[in-house]
Amino acid sequence: MTTKTKVDPVSIEVVGNYLVSAVREMNSTLRRTAYSTILRESMDSSTALFDPQGQMIGQADHVPSHQGSLAKAARMVAEDIPLDPEDIVILNHPYEGGTHHPDIMIFKPVFHDGHLVAISAALGHHIDVGGRSPGSISSDARDVFEEGLMIPPMKLYRKGVVVPEILRMIEANIRVPEKTLGDIRAEISAVTIGERRYLELVERYGREELAEIVAGVLDYSEDLMREDLAKLPNGSYSAEGFLDSDGIDDRPVRIFVTVTLKDGDVVVDFEGTDPQVKGPFNCSDSSVYSAVYAGIRYMTNPIIRQNEGCFRPIEIVRPEGTVVKPRKPAPISGRFTTLERIADTIVLALNQARGDDQVGSSLACVCSFAANGTYPNSERRFVCFEIFGGGWGGTMRGDGLDASFGLMANSYDTPIEAVELEYPLRVESYNMITDSGGPGSNRGGLGFYRHTRYLHGEGYYTNRSETSKFPPKGVLGGKPGAPSKQRLVRATGKTDELPSKITNLSIYGGDLIWMAQPGGGGYGNPLDREPARVLDDLLDEKISPEAARDIYGVVVEGGAVDAAATEARRAELRTAA
Amino acid sequence: MYYLGVDTGGTFTDFVALNAESGEITTFKVPSVPEDPARAVLVGVERLRDRHGVEPSEIGRFIFGTTVATNSVLELKGAKTALVATKGTRDVIEIQRLWRSHLFDLYIQKPPPLVPRRWRFEADERIGSQGEVVTPLTDEEAERVARLVVDGDFEAVAICGLFSFLNSSHEETLRDAILAAKPDALVSISSAVSPEFREFERATTTVMNAYVMPRIDRLANRLETLLGEIGCASQLRIIQSNGGLMNVATTRSHPVRTLLSGPAGGVVGAVGVAKAAGFDDIIAMDMGGTSLDICLARGGEVTLSTEGQVGAYPVQVPQVNVHTIGAGGGSLARVIRGALKVGPESAGAIPGPVCYGKGGTEPTSTDAAVTLGYIDPGYFVGGEMSLDVAGAKRAVETHVGEPLGMDAAEAALAIVRVQVANMVTGIRSVSVEKGWDPREFALLPFGGAGSLYAGLIAEDLGITDIFVPIQPGVLSALGMLLTDIKYTDVVTRLMDTDTASAEAFEEIYAGLEAKLQVELSGEGMDAGAIRFDRTCDMRYRGQAYEINVPLPDTSPEKLVDAMADAFHAMHRSMYGQAAEGDPVEFVNYRVTGVGVIKKPDLKPLGDMAAGESAEKGTRQAYFPGIGWAETPRYERSALRPGAKIEGPALVEEAGATVVLFPGHALTVDGFGNMAIKVQGRRSERSAQ
């Protein structure tokens, strides 16, 4: 822990808010200048500012998994790389600070009068970085070399001068360089805006005074974190969660966590987690950190400003050679599903410390799919990559969020019209799924369909999904949410049921990529749900008439609840249970 | 002849009547009647006749601003609305692009869809990405959907089909089928309301149009009938979100364009008076009890955006770029774990700040200002209310001073500083975040509380000029009289630097202008009074967000290159890099047709007579850097052109006080506006 300096509370608010607004501006710059749909429409990107030691000092409401990851990588950049003014550092190497291959990080040191005052950082998910499958998210890679181009930390710009050979090297190894090189420029825009904004702050306060205030901003977040964590009863709480498979061997992968709380300090221990797996569902260092930071952060007040101070109360223990601390060159590109599972498992473990204030399991995955091919009447090639979510768990306070990204993500969908303008694809359904939310007195959120027709020619389809065998759990009598389902409906009408992970399946014009995203787990006994809310769900087709009658025990006649019949039906169902 | 501007707010309806010949202004407020806003208009018009001798027949121009649509959306009290969407997409408006507004919240909820799922229907039809028909809409299908909608007894209907902005035929067929079954149905189609790419944003905008349509329709009918009955000769004009005026027919079909009618009026008023006084580049800030509306104007023109938001919902119509944050006079100051927070929670009107004596116990930003001596406790709202200074001071001391180890004055100043920082963050988001340097703008405060803080905000942002306009209390209504008729139109056609030509541009722009010319002529505008502004949305090939570039003034052979150069330069300035060698795309061609209306001349004030003085004694007030000082007070209404005041000083008028900080100097212009020169930036240390 750092020695606390006494900084006036006004400056903490002023500078803390400024940093948030600067980082938000960085990410909006990235979006506005980006080229690929995954960045400009979905905003699968994050930005942050760091102090010269690599401590995260500001970030905004973007992808949680990126934020912890950037924090880990920035520290490495700060410690290991001698930085000069106007340098720009690039990296994606998963064993040297990166998360997985498609996430390219860009760092720009911020100098004032020859002194390093901050590091401005951006992370963007790129549509393709080479490797064995278009989109670079193969679900069955055997090692990191199959997964795409790896860039160890290196200077893309030296003192303001670009090193063109690096860009040529990247260009030669990826499938759609015109998108990716443009997106790297967008990341450079973002870090340049971050540099400008931080220098304005230095001008205003002076270097040394600002450093003191920033230290105070971090300490303040740390204090609030500890205060919230100390409200939970001391003790050790364990839970397990499973991935459907590792993408190669068809057997579940176990995540086991023990969270120990002591007066505001937290230790998260992964003893009991499975050994590293063959397929790409191992987690790089920075990914594990991000999952733990986020899982614990969900136990505290959302208004706390997210920065290094939020990480300080947390210690992480990982046995060597496990899914959460694999040895190089274990493959890692599917790590997002694992870290969603880690965050969800931490939430489930801490449910035991929360009395009635528990939370149903969320979708716990980011489903992504990639497809490639050529445009009609052209040799031009495309790679499409999209990400999806599902429903959240019900809580003591209300129903889980319908159709959202998981705990570790926050992006946008790609609009149907953006998909169809950009690619020879057609999205035929994007609606929520009746009965997919886990029943409960507070229901789990609904999952949704996303059915995409592959219109032309031929190519490969890769899917990295989850939650098909282990549907999101309910709590305190709540029922599980609906699992995910994946199918391929061939142009001939033949339907193939697919596992949740599939790599480079040949697809042809007219085939339909059929996906059902999972719902969240329910909270509390569905027989306790107010009949009026059951009726609302029924009228909105969020539940079926069968579910209303047989799971919620609500009898509806002529568009209204029959109170007496409902009471009888509920008594009957309670006895049967 | 008189020009009459009427601004309907939630509490008061403001009237500004201007004598076109003499330039004299009459202003007053009457209580609003939320259930029938036209009643307040009638009361005002009668008062104008009875007390001011203005006959309705003398009103040559009647301009109306309203928050009816805004409040329907904010309070979720719009019409029972149905949505018809392309098969497979009815949930797009509820999925809301999967995004959540903040992180790390297990209990988070999305804003409720304005149309619940049970009222959303799908039509089996589809248009493709080239505008081609993928699935034809059969007559039977259109009739089936129409029956569902008609049987559901809806007050309004929204229709949003995929790619209707490229081919509107299916939407039109569905609309016609509904009208055939129910001729008086109110139907909005997305291709007419918001013909732009991205289905969620377009559908939401269309739904909002339908959602507010019945109320706006009733209001327009009432007003037209009313004007006829009282013998008012003027056509009714309504101020729209883009700051321009529109006629009643357009208001009826596009009520979503009135969603920002209220703030647009204020902004246009602010820009109008500032421009007349020689300030073309301004940042206007309207601060009331609970919120702060911020807007940036360049070259005397308000910047427009099509990415606005009302409540939690995106609205894709051109609107003045107003950014609203939760910072007002009622913002609560709280110490949480040793750090001071101000807002966004507000004490509201009830109980209000502690100094109102209506039961408030937690200190607000107004209580801080009272503690610092900035507000005359006996002259609040022109003396209609007296303030409890001791109560305010005690609250500041107890809730902020004691936990932070400060005395009441230091604590009050700390509250002001945090609030100023919040406001500065808001101003940054409309300036620096959009690529504008606030130091090149004058700050224009209006509303009750803005002028208390403008001096400190200007120091923080490095702004050197503050402009405090006349009539800050009814600026919106005044602004309507300074507004032109404004219609914008857009064509989307993709070209790039290789395929574009000046001839192709000319064809597009000339076509748009011919169309607008017809509309503006229909408004009775002479050709000579019509002006067209051409801009183009441009991007690098592959990007999805454009920069709006005004067409450079150059010869046809140089036009394409000059546009590309202008784009590269703007990209570099806004985003820190440009790719000069890369192809640039031209996407949307926009023309704004402005029917320039003859503006009334405001009447200049007379000079100050010898021996006259606006000074009215002194009061103890506390300033950063110098502490308590015996501070001279001035009555604004007695200030005459040419008057000069050095800070520290307080300039008071009914409803607002200008705090002139040490080192700032104020002068009064010929119309009574005040211009303040801010002398450099105070260092952060000495400000404590």
Coordinates of C-alpha atoms in Angstrom, one line a residue, chain A residues 8-10 13-14 17-18 21 25 29 31-35 40-41 61-62 67 185 189 193 196-197 200 204-205 209 220 223-224 227 297-298 302 306 354 357 359 392 395 397 399 401-407 409-413 415-418 420-421 426-432 448 536 539-542, chain B residues 87-92 94-95 97-110 116-118 120 122 126 129 134 161-163 165 197-199 202 307 336-341 404 414 417-418 421-422 425 428 432-433 460 540-545 571-577 579 582 681 684-685 688:
Chain A
D8 CA -7.8 18.3 -0.3
P9 CA -11.2 16.8 -1.1
V10 CA -12.1 19.3 -3.6
E13 CA -13.4 15.5 -7.1
V14 CA -12.1 17.9 -9.7
N17 CA -13.9 13.7 -12.8
Y18 CA -11.6 15.3 -15.3
S21 CA -14.2 12.7 -19.0
E25 CA -13.3 11.2 -25.0
T29 CA -12.4 9.3 -30.6
R31 CA -14.9 4.8 -32.3
R32 CA -15.3 7.8 -34.6
T33 CA -12.1 7.1 -36.4
A34 CA -12.2 3.3 -36.6
Y35 CA -12.7 1.2 -39.7
R40 CA -16.9 1.5 -34.9
E41 CA -20.3 -0.1 -34.3
D61 CA -17.6 2.7 -18.5
H62 CA -16.2 0.5 -21.2
Q67 CA -9.6 -2.5 -18.1
R185 CA -4.5 4.5 -36.5
S189 CA -5.8 9.0 -32.2
I193 CA -6.2 12.8 -27.3
R196 CA -3.5 16.3 -24.9
R197 CA -6.0 16.2 -22.1
E200 CA -3.9 20.4 -20.0
R204 CA -3.2 23.7 -14.7
Y205 CA -1.8 22.2 -11.6
E209 CA 1.0 19.0 -7.3
Y220 CA -9.9 7.7 -2.2
D223 CA -10.8 3.7 0.9
L224 CA -14.3 3.4 -0.5
E227 CA -15.3 0.3 3.3
R297 CA -15.8 -4.8 -7.9
Y298 CA -19.4 -6.0 -8.4
P302 CA -20.9 1.3 -8.8
Q306 CA -12.6 2.9 -11.2
R354 CA -24.9 -11.7 1.2
D357 CA -29.1 -10.1 -1.3
V359 CA -27.8 -12.8 -7.4
W392 CA -28.5 -11.5 -16.4
T395 CA -31.7 -10.1 -7.9
R397 CA -34.4 -5.9 -6.1
D399 CA -35.6 -9.0 -12.7
L401 CA -31.4 -7.5 -17.3
D402 CA -32.8 -8.8 -20.6
A403 CA -30.5 -9.1 -23.5
S404 CA -27.2 -7.5 -22.5
F405 CA -23.5 -8.3 -22.5
G406 CA -22.1 -10.3 -19.6
L407 CA -20.5 -9.1 -16.4
A409 CA -18.2 -6.9 -21.3
N410 CA -20.0 -3.7 -22.2
S411 CA -20.2 -3.0 -25.9
Y412 CA -22.9 -2.4 -28.5
D413 CA -24.3 -4.9 -31.0
P415 CA -26.8 -3.0 -36.1
I416 CA -28.4 -5.3 -38.6
E417 CA -28.2 -2.6 -41.2
A418 CA -24.4 -2.2 -40.5
E420 CA -25.8 -6.1 -44.2
L421 CA -24.2 -2.9 -45.7
R426 CA -28.5 -11.1 -43.8
V427 CA -29.8 -11.0 -40.2
E428 CA -33.1 -12.8 -40.1
S429 CA -34.0 -12.7 -36.4
Y430 CA -32.9 -10.6 -33.5
N431 CA -35.6 -11.1 -31.0
M432 CA -35.8 -12.1 -27.4
F448 CA -32.2 -13.7 -27.6
D536 CA -47.4 -8.7 -17.6
L539 CA -49.0 -10.5 -22.2
D540 CA -45.5 -9.5 -23.4
E541 CA -44.8 -13.1 -24.4
K542 CA -41.7 -13.1 -22.2
Chain B
K87 CA -40.2 -9.7 -39.3
G88 CA -37.6 -10.8 -36.8
T89 CA -36.8 -7.3 -35.4
R90 CA -39.6 -6.2 -33.1
D91 CA -37.4 -6.4 -30.0
V92 CA -34.7 -4.1 -31.4
E94 CA -36.0 -3.1 -26.2
I95 CA -32.6 -4.8 -26.7
R97 CA -28.0 -2.5 -28.7
L98 CA -27.1 -4.6 -25.6
W99 CA -25.4 -1.5 -24.0
R100 CA -25.7 -0.6 -20.4
S101 CA -25.1 2.9 -19.1
H102 CA -22.7 2.1 -16.3
L103 CA -20.6 -0.7 -15.0
F104 CA -20.3 -2.9 -11.9
D105 CA -24.0 -2.8 -11.0
L106 CA -25.8 -6.1 -10.6
Y107 CA -29.1 -4.4 -10.2
I108 CA -28.9 -2.3 -13.3
Q109 CA -32.1 -1.8 -15.4
K110 CA -32.5 -0.6 -18.9
P116 CA -44.1 -2.7 -24.6
R117 CA -43.6 -6.0 -26.4
R118 CA -47.3 -6.8 -26.5
R120 CA -45.1 -4.5 -31.1
E122 CA -44.1 -7.8 -37.2
R126 CA -37.9 -7.1 -46.2
S129 CA -29.0 -3.2 -48.2
V134 CA -35.9 -9.1 -50.6
G161 CA -38.8 -1.4 -41.6
L162 CA -35.2 -2.3 -42.3
F163 CA -33.5 -0.2 -45.0
F165 CA -34.2 4.9 -45.7
F197 CA -28.9 4.3 -41.1
R198 CA -29.0 2.1 -37.9
E199 CA -32.3 0.6 -37.1
R202 CA -34.2 5.2 -36.3
E307 CA -27.0 12.2 -32.1
I336 CA -18.8 11.1 1.6
R337 CA -15.8 9.5 3.2
G338 CA -13.8 12.7 3.3
A339 CA -14.5 13.8 -0.2
L340 CA -17.0 16.5 -1.2
K341 CA -19.7 15.8 -3.8
L404 CA -13.6 18.7 6.4
A414 CA -15.3 24.5 -1.5
R417 CA -15.5 25.0 -6.5
V418 CA -16.8 21.4 -6.8
A421 CA -15.7 21.7 -11.7
N422 CA -18.8 19.7 -12.6
T425 CA -16.6 19.0 -17.2
R428 CA -15.6 20.5 -21.9
V432 CA -12.8 20.2 -26.2
E433 CA -14.4 16.8 -26.7
D460 CA -11.0 27.5 -15.1
Y540 CA -12.0 8.0 -44.7
R541 CA -13.1 5.0 -46.7
G542 CA -14.0 2.3 -44.1
Q543 CA -14.9 4.7 -41.3
A544 CA -18.5 4.9 -40.1
Y545 CA -18.6 8.3 -38.5
H571 CA -9.6 15.2 -38.8
R572 CA -6.1 16.1 -37.6
S573 CA -7.3 18.8 -35.4
M574 CA -10.1 16.8 -33.8
Y575 CA -8.4 13.4 -33.6
G576 CA -4.7 14.0 -33.6
Q577 CA -3.9 12.3 -36.9
A579 CA -4.2 9.9 -43.4
D582 CA -6.0 7.7 -48.2
R681 CA -6.4 32.4 -14.5
E684 CA -5.3 26.5 -8.0
R685 CA -3.4 27.0 -4.7
Q688 CA -8.4 27.7 -1.9

